Coordinates of C-alpha atoms and ligand atoms in Angstrom, one line a residue:
M1058 CA 3.1 -15.8 19.2
G1059 CA 5.0 -14.4 16.3
D1060 CA 6.1 -10.8 15.6
L1061 CA 3.4 -10.2 13.0
L1062 CA 0.4 -8.7 14.8
A1063 CA -2.6 -10.9 14.1
F1064 CA -5.0 -8.5 15.9
D1065 CA -6.5 -5.1 15.3
R1066 CA -4.3 -2.1 14.6
R1067 CA -5.4 -0.3 17.8
D1068 CA -4.2 -3.3 19.8
L1069 CA -0.8 -3.3 21.4
Q1070 CA 1.7 -6.0 21.8
L1071 CA 3.3 -5.4 25.2
D1072 CA 5.9 -8.2 24.9
S1073 CA 6.2 -11.5 23.2
G1074 CA 3.1 -13.4 24.6
A1075 CA 1.4 -10.3 25.9
A1076 CA -1.1 -7.9 24.3
L1077 CA -3.6 -5.2 25.2
L1078 CA -6.8 -5.8 23.2
S1079 CA -8.5 -2.4 23.0
G1080 CA -12.3 -2.6 23.5
F1081 CA -12.4 -6.3 23.1
A1082 CA -15.1 -6.7 25.8
L1083 CA -16.9 -3.5 25.0
Q1084 CA -19.9 -5.0 23.3
F1085 CA -20.6 -7.2 26.4
D1086 CA -20.2 -4.4 29.0
R1087 CA -23.7 -4.4 30.4
A1088 CA -24.0 -8.1 30.5
L1089 CA -20.6 -8.4 32.2
L1090 CA -21.6 -5.8 34.8
D1091 CA -25.0 -7.5 35.4
A1092 CA -23.1 -10.8 36.0
V1093 CA -20.7 -9.1 38.4
A1094 CA -23.7 -7.8 40.4
A1095 CA -25.2 -11.3 40.5
I1096 CA -22.0 -12.8 41.6
A1097 CA -21.6 -10.2 44.3
S1098 CA -25.1 -10.8 45.6
A1099 CA -24.1 -14.4 46.3
A1100 CA -20.5 -13.9 47.3
P1101 CA -20.0 -10.2 48.4
F1102 CA -17.0 -8.1 47.7
R1103 CA -14.6 -8.1 50.7
H1104 CA -11.2 -6.6 51.5
L1105 CA -8.9 -9.6 52.0
E1106 CA -6.0 -9.5 54.4
T1107 CA -2.5 -10.1 53.1
P1108 CA -0.3 -12.8 54.8
G1109 CA 1.5 -9.9 56.4
G1110 CA -1.7 -8.6 58.0
R1111 CA -2.5 -5.7 55.7
R1112 CA -6.0 -5.0 54.4
M1113 CA -6.0 -4.9 50.6
S1114 CA -7.5 -1.7 49.2
V1115 CA -9.0 -3.6 46.3
A1116 CA -12.2 -5.5 47.2
M1117 CA -12.5 -9.0 45.8
T1118 CA -14.8 -11.9 45.1
N1119 CA -14.7 -14.9 42.7
A1120 CA -16.7 -16.9 40.3
G1121 CA -15.9 -20.4 39.1
R1122 CA -14.9 -23.7 40.5
L1123 CA -12.0 -22.1 42.3
G1124 CA -11.5 -18.7 43.8
W1125 CA -8.4 -16.8 44.8
I1126 CA -8.1 -15.9 48.4
S1127 CA -5.6 -14.4 50.8
D1128 CA -5.4 -14.4 54.6
R1129 CA -2.8 -14.8 57.4
R1130 CA -2.1 -18.3 56.1
G1131 CA -1.1 -17.1 52.6
Y1132 CA -2.4 -16.8 49.1
R1133 CA -4.2 -19.7 47.6
Y1134 CA -7.2 -21.0 45.6
G1135 CA -10.2 -22.5 47.4
D1136 CA -13.4 -24.2 46.1
T1137 CA -15.6 -22.4 48.7
D1138 CA -16.1 -18.9 49.8
P1139 CA -14.7 -18.6 53.3
L1140 CA -17.4 -16.0 54.2
G1141 CA -20.3 -18.5 53.6
G1142 CA -18.6 -21.8 53.4
V1143 CA -20.3 -22.6 50.2
A1144 CA -19.1 -23.0 46.6
W1145 CA -18.3 -19.8 44.7
P1146 CA -21.0 -18.7 42.2
A1147 CA -20.7 -20.5 38.8
M1148 CA -18.7 -18.8 36.1
P1149 CA -21.2 -17.3 33.6
A1150 CA -20.9 -18.8 30.1
L1151 CA -20.3 -15.3 28.7
F1152 CA -17.2 -15.0 31.0
R1153 CA -15.8 -18.3 29.8
Q1154 CA -16.4 -17.5 26.1
L1155 CA -14.9 -14.0 26.3
A1156 CA -11.8 -15.3 28.2
S1157 CA -11.3 -18.1 25.7
D1158 CA -11.8 -15.8 22.7
A1159 CA -9.4 -13.1 24.0
A1160 CA -6.7 -15.7 24.7
A1161 CA -7.1 -17.2 21.2
A1162 CA -6.8 -13.7 19.7
V1163 CA -3.3 -13.5 21.2
G1164 CA -2.4 -17.1 20.1
F1165 CA -3.4 -19.1 23.1
D1166 CA -5.9 -21.7 22.0
R1167 CA -8.4 -23.6 24.1
F1168 CA -8.0 -21.5 27.2
E1169 CA -10.5 -22.9 29.7
P1170 CA -10.4 -20.9 32.9
E1171 CA -11.8 -22.3 36.1
A1172 CA -11.3 -19.3 38.2
C1173 CA -12.5 -15.7 37.8
L1174 CA -11.2 -13.2 40.4
V1175 CA -13.4 -10.1 40.4
N1176 CA -11.6 -7.0 41.6
R1177 CA -13.4 -3.8 42.6
Y1178 CA -11.4 -0.5 42.9
E1179 CA -12.6 2.6 44.6
P1180 CA -10.8 5.9 44.3
G1181 CA -7.5 5.5 46.0
A1182 CA -7.3 1.7 45.6
K1183 CA -4.3 0.1 44.0
L1184 CA -2.5 -3.2 43.4
S1185 CA 1.2 -3.2 44.0
L1186 CA 3.6 -4.8 41.5
H1187 CA 3.3 -8.6 41.7
Q1188 CA 3.5 -11.8 39.7
D1189 CA 0.5 -14.2 39.3
R1190 CA 2.2 -17.3 40.6
D1191 CA -0.3 -19.1 42.8
E1192 CA -1.5 -21.2 39.9
R1193 CA -0.1 -24.7 39.5
N1194 CA -0.5 -24.5 35.8
L1195 CA 1.8 -21.8 34.4
D1196 CA 1.3 -23.0 30.8
Q1197 CA -2.0 -21.2 30.6
P1198 CA -2.3 -17.5 30.0
I1199 CA -4.0 -14.8 32.2
V1200 CA -6.9 -12.9 30.7
S1201 CA -7.8 -9.6 32.4
V1202 CA -10.9 -7.5 31.6
S1203 CA -11.3 -3.9 32.6
L1204 CA -14.7 -2.2 33.2
G1205 CA -15.6 1.2 34.5
V1206 CA -13.3 4.0 35.4
D1207 CA -9.9 4.1 33.6
A1208 CA -6.8 2.8 35.4
I1209 CA -3.1 2.9 34.8
F1210 CA -1.7 -0.6 34.3
L1211 CA 1.9 -1.1 35.4
W1212 CA 3.7 -3.5 33.2
G1213 CA 7.2 -4.5 34.3
G1214 CA 9.5 -7.3 33.4
Q1215 CA 10.6 -10.7 34.6
M1216 CA 12.4 -9.3 37.6
R1217 CA 10.9 -7.0 40.2
G1218 CA 13.5 -4.3 39.6
D1219 CA 12.9 -4.2 35.8
R1220 CA 11.7 -1.0 34.1
V1221 CA 7.9 -0.5 34.5
R1222 CA 5.8 0.8 31.6
R1223 CA 2.4 2.4 32.1
F1224 CA -0.7 1.9 29.9
T1225 CA -4.2 3.3 30.4
L1226 CA -6.8 0.5 30.7
H1227 CA -10.2 1.7 29.5
H1228 CA -13.6 0.3 29.9
G1229 CA -13.8 -2.8 27.8
D1230 CA -10.1 -3.4 27.3
V1231 CA -8.6 -6.8 27.7
V1232 CA -5.0 -7.7 28.5
V1233 CA -3.7 -11.2 27.9
W1234 CA -0.3 -12.5 29.0
G1235 CA 1.1 -16.0 28.8
G1236 CA 4.0 -18.1 27.5
P1237 CA 7.2 -16.1 27.9
A1238 CA 5.3 -13.3 29.5
R1239 CA 3.3 -15.4 32.0
L1240 CA 5.3 -14.3 35.1
T1241 CA 5.7 -10.7 34.1
Y1242 CA 5.5 -8.3 37.1
H1243 CA 2.3 -6.1 36.9
G1244 CA 0.1 -4.0 39.0
V1245 CA -2.5 -1.1 39.0
D1246 CA -1.6 2.4 40.0
T1247 CA -3.8 4.3 42.6
L1248 CA -7.2 4.8 41.1
V1249 CA -7.9 8.5 40.5
R1250 CA -11.4 9.7 41.4
A1251 CA -13.4 9.9 38.2
A1252 CA -16.9 8.8 37.0
H1253 CA -18.0 6.3 34.4
P1254 CA -21.7 6.2 33.2
L1255 CA -22.1 2.5 34.0
T1256 CA -20.1 2.1 37.3
G1257 CA -19.9 5.5 38.9
E1258 CA -16.6 6.0 40.7
L1259 CA -15.7 2.3 40.5
R1260 CA -13.5 0.2 38.4
Y1261 CA -14.0 -3.6 38.0
N1262 CA -11.5 -6.1 36.7
L1263 CA -12.1 -9.7 35.9
T1264 CA -9.0 -11.9 36.0
F1265 CA -9.4 -15.3 34.4
R1266 CA -7.0 -18.1 35.3
R1267 CA -6.4 -21.8 35.0
A1268 CA -5.4 -22.4 38.6
A1269 CA -5.0 -26.2 39.0
Ligands
SIN2736 C1 -4.5 -8.3 38.9 O1 -3.3 -8.2 38.6 O2 -4.9 -9.2 39.6 C2 -5.5 -7.3 38.5 C3 -5.1 -6.4 37.4 C4 -6.2 -5.3 37.1 O3 -7.0 -5.0 38.0 O4 -6.2 -4.8 36.0
FE2_2737 FE1 -2.2 -10.0 38.9

């Protein structure tokens, strides 16, 4: 990805290989939320346990061939939902297309995610600063779609102690990071109580990854 911005003026290059695409998913919001509801009816949201034994405040489920899970044994991807022992719900075609188009808009062609982690934030939920590094394939970018209540995205650097910048993620925004930015530390600040017409007090996030 060069220095010339190939995307919309409202969009924001966070770093080389990372951009916030304002409203990129907005036109699909209802379809995306309907798909989230369908996924959750087959594979319910649950609060996973960290390897250290803490209950995560963000509730999670997955769609796609692989799903991200955490328990006492560690973080990993699995091809079945540990709750039911069956495959995760299929990734909707709309999800795959949106993720691939967003990645391409930031210069990552032919992104074909096989995992979609679905995060659900209630007021008070947060995600501490972390790197996405449970994927075997770090050549592929991360695509992250925000729906519902606004959140503050924490965007750090390549080291845990690097300066952290804060960006508001609105309903329909998409963040893409890959290449030199693939292992950037990031997180989500404590969700403030607010209401969105389509999701009430909740925020949803779809994180697309090539895991294997
Ligand atoms: C994540 O880092 O997995 C989720 C980011 C977000 O919820 O925006
Ligand atoms: Fe992450």
